[in-house]
mmCIF file of C-alpha atoms in Angstrom:
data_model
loop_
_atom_site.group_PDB
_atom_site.id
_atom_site.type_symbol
_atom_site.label_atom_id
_atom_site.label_comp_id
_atom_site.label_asym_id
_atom_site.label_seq_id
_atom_site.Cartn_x
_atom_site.Cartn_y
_atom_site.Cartn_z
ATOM 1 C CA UNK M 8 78.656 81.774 138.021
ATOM 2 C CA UNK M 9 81.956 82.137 136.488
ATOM 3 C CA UNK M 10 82.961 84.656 133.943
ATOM 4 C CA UNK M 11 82.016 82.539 130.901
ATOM 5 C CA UNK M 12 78.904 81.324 131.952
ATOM 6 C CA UNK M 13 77.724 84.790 133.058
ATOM 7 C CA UNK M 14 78.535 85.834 129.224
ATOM 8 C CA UNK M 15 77.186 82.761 128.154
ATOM 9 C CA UNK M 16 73.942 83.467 129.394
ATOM 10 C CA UNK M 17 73.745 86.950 128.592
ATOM 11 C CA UNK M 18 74.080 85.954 124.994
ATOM 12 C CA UNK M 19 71.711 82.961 124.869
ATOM 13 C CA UNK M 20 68.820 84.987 127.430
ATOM 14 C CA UNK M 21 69.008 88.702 126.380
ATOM 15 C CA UNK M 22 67.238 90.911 128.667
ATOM 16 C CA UNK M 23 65.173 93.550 126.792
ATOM 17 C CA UNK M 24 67.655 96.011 128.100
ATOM 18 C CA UNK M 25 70.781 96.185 129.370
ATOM 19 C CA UNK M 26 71.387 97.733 133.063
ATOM 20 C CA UNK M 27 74.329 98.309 134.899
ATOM 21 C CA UNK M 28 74.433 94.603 135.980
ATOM 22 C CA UNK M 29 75.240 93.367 132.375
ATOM 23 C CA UNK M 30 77.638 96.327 132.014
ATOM 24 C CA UNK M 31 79.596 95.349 134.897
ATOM 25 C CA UNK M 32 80.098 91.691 133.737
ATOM 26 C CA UNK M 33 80.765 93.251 129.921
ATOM 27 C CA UNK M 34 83.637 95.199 131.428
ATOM 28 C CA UNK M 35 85.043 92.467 133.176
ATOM 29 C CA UNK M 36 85.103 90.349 130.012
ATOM 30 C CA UNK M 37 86.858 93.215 128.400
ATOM 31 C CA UNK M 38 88.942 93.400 131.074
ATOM 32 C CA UNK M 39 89.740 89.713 130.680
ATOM 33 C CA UNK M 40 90.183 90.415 126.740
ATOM 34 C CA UNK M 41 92.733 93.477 127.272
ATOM 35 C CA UNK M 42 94.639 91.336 130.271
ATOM 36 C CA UNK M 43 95.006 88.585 127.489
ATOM 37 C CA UNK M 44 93.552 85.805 129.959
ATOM 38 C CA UNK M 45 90.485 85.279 128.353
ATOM 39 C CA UNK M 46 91.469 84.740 124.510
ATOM 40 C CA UNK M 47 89.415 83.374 121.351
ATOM 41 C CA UNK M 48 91.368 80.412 120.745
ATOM 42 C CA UNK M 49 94.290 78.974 122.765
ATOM 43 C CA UNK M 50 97.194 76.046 122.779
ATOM 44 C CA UNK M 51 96.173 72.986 123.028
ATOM 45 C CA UNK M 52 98.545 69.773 121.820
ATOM 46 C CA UNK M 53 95.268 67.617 121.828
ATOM 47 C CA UNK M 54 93.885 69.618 119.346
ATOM 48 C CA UNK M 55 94.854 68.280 115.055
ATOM 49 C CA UNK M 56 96.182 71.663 114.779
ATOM 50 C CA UNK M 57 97.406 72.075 118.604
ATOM 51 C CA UNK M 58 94.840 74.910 119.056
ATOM 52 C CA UNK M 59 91.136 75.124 120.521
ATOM 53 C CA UNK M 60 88.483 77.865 119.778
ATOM 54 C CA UNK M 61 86.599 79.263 123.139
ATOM 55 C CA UNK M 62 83.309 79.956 121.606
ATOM 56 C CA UNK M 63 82.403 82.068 124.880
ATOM 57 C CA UNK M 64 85.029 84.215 124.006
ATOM 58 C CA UNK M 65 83.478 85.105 120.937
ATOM 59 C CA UNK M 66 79.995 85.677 122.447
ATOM 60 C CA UNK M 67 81.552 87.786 124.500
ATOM 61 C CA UNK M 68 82.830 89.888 121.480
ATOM 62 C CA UNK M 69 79.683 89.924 119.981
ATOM 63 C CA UNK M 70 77.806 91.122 122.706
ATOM 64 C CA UNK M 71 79.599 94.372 123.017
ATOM 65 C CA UNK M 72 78.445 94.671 119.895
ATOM 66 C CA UNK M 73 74.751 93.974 120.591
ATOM 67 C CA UNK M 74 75.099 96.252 123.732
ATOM 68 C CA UNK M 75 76.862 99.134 122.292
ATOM 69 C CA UNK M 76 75.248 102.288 121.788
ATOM 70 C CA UNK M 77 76.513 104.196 118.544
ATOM 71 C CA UNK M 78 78.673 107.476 120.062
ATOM 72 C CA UNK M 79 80.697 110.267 118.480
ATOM 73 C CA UNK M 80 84.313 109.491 119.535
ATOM 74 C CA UNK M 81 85.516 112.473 117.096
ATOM 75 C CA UNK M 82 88.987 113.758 117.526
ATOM 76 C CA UNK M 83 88.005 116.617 115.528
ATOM 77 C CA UNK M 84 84.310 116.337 114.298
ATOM 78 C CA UNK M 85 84.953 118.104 111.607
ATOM 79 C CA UNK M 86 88.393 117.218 110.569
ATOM 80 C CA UNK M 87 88.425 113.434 111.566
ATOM 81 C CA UNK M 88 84.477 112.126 112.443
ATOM 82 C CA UNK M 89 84.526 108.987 114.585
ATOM 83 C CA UNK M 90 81.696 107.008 115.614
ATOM 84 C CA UNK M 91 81.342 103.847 116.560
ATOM 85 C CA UNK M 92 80.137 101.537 119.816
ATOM 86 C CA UNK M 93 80.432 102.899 122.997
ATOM 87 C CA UNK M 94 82.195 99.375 123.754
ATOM 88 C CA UNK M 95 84.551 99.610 121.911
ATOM 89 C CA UNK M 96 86.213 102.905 121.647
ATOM 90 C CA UNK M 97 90.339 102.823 120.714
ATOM 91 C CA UNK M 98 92.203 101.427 123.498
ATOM 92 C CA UNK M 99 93.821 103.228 126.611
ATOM 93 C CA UNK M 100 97.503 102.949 126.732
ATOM 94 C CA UNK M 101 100.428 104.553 128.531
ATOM 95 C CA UNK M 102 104.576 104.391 128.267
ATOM 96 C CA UNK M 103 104.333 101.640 130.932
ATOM 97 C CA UNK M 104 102.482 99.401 128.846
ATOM 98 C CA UNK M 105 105.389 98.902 126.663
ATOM 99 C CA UNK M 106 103.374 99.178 123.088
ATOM 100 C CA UNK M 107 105.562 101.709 121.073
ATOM 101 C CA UNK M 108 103.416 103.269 118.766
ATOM 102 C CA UNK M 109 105.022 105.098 116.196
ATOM 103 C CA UNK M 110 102.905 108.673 114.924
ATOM 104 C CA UNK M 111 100.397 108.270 112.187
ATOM 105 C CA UNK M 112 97.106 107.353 112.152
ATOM 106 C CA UNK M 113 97.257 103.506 113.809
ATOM 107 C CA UNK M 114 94.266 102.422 115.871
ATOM 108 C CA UNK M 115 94.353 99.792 118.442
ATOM 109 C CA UNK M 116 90.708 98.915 119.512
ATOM 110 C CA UNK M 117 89.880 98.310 123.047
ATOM 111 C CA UNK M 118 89.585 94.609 123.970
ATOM 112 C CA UNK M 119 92.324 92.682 122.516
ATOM 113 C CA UNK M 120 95.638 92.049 124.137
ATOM 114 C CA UNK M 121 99.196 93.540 123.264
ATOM 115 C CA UNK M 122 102.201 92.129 124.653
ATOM 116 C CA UNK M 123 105.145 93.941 126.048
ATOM 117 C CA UNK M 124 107.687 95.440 123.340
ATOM 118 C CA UNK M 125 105.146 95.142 120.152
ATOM 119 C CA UNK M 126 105.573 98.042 117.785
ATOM 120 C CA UNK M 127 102.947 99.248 115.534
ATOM 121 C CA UNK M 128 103.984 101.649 112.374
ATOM 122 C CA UNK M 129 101.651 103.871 111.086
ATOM 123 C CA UNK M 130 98.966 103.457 109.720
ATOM 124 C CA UNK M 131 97.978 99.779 111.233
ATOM 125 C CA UNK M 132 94.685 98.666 112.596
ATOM 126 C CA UNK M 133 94.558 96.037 115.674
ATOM 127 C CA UNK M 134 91.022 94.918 116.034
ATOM 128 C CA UNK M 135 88.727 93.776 119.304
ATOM 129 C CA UNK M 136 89.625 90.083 120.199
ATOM 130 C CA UNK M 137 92.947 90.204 118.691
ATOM 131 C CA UNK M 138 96.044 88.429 120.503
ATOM 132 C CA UNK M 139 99.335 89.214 119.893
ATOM 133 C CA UNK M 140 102.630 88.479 121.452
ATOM 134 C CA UNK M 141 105.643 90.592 123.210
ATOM 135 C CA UNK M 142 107.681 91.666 120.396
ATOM 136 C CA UNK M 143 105.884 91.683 117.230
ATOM 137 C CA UNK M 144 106.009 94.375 114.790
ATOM 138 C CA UNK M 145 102.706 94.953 112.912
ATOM 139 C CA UNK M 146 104.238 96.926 110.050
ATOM 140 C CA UNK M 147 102.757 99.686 108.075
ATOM 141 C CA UNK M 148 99.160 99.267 106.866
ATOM 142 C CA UNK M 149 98.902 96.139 108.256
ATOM 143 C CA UNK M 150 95.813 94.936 109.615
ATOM 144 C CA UNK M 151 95.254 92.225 112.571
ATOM 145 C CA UNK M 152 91.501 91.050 112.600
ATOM 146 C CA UNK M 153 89.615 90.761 115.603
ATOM 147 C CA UNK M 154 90.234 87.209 117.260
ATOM 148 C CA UNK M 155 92.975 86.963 115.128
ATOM 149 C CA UNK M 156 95.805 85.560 117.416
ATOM 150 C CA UNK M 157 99.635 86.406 116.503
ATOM 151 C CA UNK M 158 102.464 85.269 118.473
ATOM 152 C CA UNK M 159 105.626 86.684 119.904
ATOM 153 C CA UNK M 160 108.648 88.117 117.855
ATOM 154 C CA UNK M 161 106.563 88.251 114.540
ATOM 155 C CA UNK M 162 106.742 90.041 111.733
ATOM 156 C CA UNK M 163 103.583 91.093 110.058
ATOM 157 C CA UNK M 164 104.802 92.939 106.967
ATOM 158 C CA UNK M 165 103.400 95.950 105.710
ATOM 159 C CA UNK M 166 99.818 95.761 103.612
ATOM 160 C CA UNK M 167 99.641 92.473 105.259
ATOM 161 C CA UNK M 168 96.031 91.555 106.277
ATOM 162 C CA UNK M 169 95.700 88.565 109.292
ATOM 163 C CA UNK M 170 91.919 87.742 109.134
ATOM 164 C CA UNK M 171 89.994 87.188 112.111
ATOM 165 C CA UNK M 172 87.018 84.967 112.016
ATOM 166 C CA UNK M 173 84.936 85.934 114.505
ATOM 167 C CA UNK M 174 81.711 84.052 113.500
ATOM 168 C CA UNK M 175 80.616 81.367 113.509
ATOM 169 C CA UNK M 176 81.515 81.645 116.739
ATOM 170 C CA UNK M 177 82.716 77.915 116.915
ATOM 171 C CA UNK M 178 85.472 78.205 113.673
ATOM 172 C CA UNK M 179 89.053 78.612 114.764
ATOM 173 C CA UNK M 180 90.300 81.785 114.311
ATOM 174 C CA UNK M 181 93.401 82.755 111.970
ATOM 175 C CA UNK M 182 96.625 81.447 113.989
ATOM 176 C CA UNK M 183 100.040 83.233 113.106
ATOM 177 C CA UNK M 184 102.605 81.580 115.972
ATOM 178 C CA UNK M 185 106.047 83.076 117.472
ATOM 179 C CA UNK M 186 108.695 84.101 115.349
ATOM 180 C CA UNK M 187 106.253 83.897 112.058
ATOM 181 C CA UNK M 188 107.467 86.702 109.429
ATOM 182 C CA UNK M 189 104.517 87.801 107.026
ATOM 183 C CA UNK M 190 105.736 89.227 104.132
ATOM 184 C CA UNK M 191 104.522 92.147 102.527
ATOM 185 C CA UNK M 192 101.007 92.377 101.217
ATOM 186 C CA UNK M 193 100.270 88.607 102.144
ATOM 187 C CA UNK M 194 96.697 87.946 103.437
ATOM 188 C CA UNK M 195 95.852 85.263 106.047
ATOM 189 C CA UNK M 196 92.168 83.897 106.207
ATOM 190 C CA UNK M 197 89.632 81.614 106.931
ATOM 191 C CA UNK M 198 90.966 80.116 110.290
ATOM 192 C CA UNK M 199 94.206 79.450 108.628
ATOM 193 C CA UNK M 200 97.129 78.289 111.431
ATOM 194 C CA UNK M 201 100.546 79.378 110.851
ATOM 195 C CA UNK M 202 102.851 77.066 112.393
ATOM 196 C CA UNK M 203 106.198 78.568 114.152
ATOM 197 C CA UNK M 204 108.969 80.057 112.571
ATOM 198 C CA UNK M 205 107.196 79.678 109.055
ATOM 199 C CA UNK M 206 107.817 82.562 106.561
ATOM 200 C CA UNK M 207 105.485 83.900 104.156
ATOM 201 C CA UNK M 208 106.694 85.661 100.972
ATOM 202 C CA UNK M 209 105.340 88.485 99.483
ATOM 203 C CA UNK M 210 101.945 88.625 98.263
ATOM 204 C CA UNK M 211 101.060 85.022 99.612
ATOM 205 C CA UNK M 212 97.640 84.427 100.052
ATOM 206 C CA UNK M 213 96.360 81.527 102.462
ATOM 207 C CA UNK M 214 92.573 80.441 102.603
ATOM 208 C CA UNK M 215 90.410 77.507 102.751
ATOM 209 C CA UNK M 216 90.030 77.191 99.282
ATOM 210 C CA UNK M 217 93.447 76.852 98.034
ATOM 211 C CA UNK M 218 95.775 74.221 99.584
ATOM 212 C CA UNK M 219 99.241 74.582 99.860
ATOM 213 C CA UNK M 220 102.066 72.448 97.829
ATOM 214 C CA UNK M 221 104.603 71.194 99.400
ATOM 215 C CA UNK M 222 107.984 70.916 97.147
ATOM 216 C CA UNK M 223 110.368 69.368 99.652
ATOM 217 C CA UNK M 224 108.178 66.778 101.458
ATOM 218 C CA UNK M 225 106.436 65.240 98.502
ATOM 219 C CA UNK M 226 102.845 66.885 100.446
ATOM 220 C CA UNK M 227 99.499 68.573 99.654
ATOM 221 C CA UNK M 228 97.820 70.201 102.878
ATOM 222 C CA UNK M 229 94.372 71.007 102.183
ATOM 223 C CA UNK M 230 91.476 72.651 104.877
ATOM 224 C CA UNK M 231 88.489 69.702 105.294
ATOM 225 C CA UNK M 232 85.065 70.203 106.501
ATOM 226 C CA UNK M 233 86.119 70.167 109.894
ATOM 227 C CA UNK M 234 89.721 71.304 110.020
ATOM 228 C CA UNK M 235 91.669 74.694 108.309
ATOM 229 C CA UNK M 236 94.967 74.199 106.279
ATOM 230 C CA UNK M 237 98.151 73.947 108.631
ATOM 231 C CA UNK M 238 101.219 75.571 107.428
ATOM 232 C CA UNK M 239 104.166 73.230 109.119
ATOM 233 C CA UNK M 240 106.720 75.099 111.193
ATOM 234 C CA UNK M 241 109.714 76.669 109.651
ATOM 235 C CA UNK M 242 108.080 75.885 106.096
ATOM 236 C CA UNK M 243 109.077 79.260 103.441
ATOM 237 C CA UNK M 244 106.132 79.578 101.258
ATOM 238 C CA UNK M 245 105.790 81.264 97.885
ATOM 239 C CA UNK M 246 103.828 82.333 95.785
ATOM 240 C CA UNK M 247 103.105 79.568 93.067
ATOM 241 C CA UNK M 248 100.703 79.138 90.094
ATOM 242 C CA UNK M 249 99.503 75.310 89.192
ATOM 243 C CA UNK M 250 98.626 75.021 85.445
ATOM 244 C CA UNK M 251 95.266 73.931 84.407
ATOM 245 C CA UNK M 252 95.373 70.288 83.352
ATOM 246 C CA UNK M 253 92.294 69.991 81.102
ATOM 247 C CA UNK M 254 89.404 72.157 79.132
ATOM 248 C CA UNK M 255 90.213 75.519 77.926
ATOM 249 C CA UNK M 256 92.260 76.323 80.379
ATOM 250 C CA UNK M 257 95.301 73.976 79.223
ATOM 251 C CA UNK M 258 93.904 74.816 75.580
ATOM 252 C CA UNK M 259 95.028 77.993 76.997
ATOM 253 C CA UNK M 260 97.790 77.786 78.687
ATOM 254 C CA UNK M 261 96.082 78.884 81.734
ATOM 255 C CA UNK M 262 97.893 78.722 85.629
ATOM 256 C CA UNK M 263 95.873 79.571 88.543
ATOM 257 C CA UNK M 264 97.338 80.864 92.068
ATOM 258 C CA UNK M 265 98.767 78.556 94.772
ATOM 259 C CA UNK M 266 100.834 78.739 97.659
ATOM 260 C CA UNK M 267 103.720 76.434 97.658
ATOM 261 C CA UNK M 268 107.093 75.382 100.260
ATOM 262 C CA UNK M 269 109.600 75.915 98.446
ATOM 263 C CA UNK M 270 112.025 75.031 101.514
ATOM 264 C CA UNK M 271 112.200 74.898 105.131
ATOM 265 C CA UNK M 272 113.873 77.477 107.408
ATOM 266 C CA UNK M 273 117.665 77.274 107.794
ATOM 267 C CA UNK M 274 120.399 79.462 109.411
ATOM 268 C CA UNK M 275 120.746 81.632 105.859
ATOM 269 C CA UNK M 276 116.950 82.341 106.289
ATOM 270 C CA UNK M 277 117.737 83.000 109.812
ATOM 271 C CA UNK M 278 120.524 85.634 109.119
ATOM 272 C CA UNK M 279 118.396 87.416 106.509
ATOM 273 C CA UNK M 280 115.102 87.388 109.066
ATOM 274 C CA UNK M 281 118.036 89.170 112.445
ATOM 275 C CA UNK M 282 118.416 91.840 110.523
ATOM 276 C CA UNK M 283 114.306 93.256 111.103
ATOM 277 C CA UNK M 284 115.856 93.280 115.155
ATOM 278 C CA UNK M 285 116.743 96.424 114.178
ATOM 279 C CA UNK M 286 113.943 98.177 114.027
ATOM 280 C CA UNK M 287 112.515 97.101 117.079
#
């Protein structure tokens, strides 16, 4: 059996307790996660929003989580208690995996895959599942959720939270593509896909719920029943507010939150965005 189907029947047929034989295929599913060749959700230009979910992927997460004993990984037990699942303690790195990793308190989780040249300022938080690219930054108290899958040359800005979406295991996970800068404090969720080269101000917020108001195309993108909202590439979303049209809210001269394009990506934006090269 391959890979997928071995995990796919481990999760469907659990055996009343797991021996070395479901270990060993666990570990090379990990392996598979921390290589970056077996991912949550991948490209795919057939797809409506050019990516496709691998549900076995997922059940593959999951199950180190059904497996997993609870262990003391303690530093210090007494200064800095740690416990969690035997499968997935913080990830193993070295120099020659080209992660720089700056002191502080960040925690990379084992499982996920980081490309070559990715920095990580303190404290950040990379969870199991997660994808990201060669050259991102994940910026200071910035958090990438597990499945969550973030391209190359990002910027994910500090406070930032990128929501994963790890069940149902079918839903696409949140999709931030290459050269995507986050803003500060923005949060991504709810399967959202971040088309490339888009920028996200401060403090936007991106859901299901709220769809996103496009000034110079005339367009509304909205998540349906079966698809999340798309953010088009190079699009430079703000945050908005939409007044309340009837009841006591216009009595009241209520606006609620919204997300809107206020323009799309040009050389200026471009200039201003260099600059973060820098840091790297």
């Amino acid at each position: 059996m391959t890979l997928a189907q071995q995990i796919e029947e481990l999760f469907q047929n659990p055996p009343a307790a797991y021996g070395t034989a479901e270990q060993a295929v666990f570990s090379r599913f990990k392996e598979a996660l921390n290589a970056g060749t077996a991912r949550a959700a991948e490209p795919d230009p057939a797809a409506p929003t050019g990516w496709r979910v691998n549900p076995w992927v997922k059940k593959g997460i999951l199950l180190g989580f059904r497996m997993g004993a609870l262990v003391d990984l303690s530093i210090d037990r007494a200064r800095q208690p740690w416990f969690d699942k035997a499968t997935y303690p913080v990830k193993k790195l070295a120099v020659d995996s080209g992660v720089r990793i700056v002191p502080g308190g960040s925690s990379i989780r084992d499982g996920c895959y980081q490309g070559r040249g990715i920095t990580c300022m303190p404290p950040m938080f990379i969870n199991a599942g997660a994808w990201v690219g060669d050259g991102t930054m994940i910026d200071s108290h910035a958090l990438v959720g597990s499945c969550a899958q973030v391209g190359a040359r990002c910027h994910v800005s500090a406070a930032a939270q990128i929501g994963g979406v790890l069940e149902p295991v079918g839903a696409l996970p949140v999709i931030i593509e290459d050269e995507v800068l986050v803003g500060g404090n923005c949060g991504v969720y709810e399967g959202t896909v971040v088309k490339r080269r888009a920028v996200l101000g401060t403090g936007v917020i991106l859901n299901r719920s709220t769809p996103v108001y496009d000034l110079p195309r005339g367009e509304v993108y909205a998540a349906t029943e079966e698809e999340p909202v798309v953010v088009p590439e190079g699009a430079v979303v703000v945050a908005g507010a939409r007044a309340v049209s009837r009841g006591k809210g216009a009595e009241w001269g209520i606006s609620l939150y919204t997300p809107v394009i206020v323009k799309y990506r040009d050389a200026r934006t471009d200039e201003k965005i260099r600059l973060e090269d820098w840091l790297r």
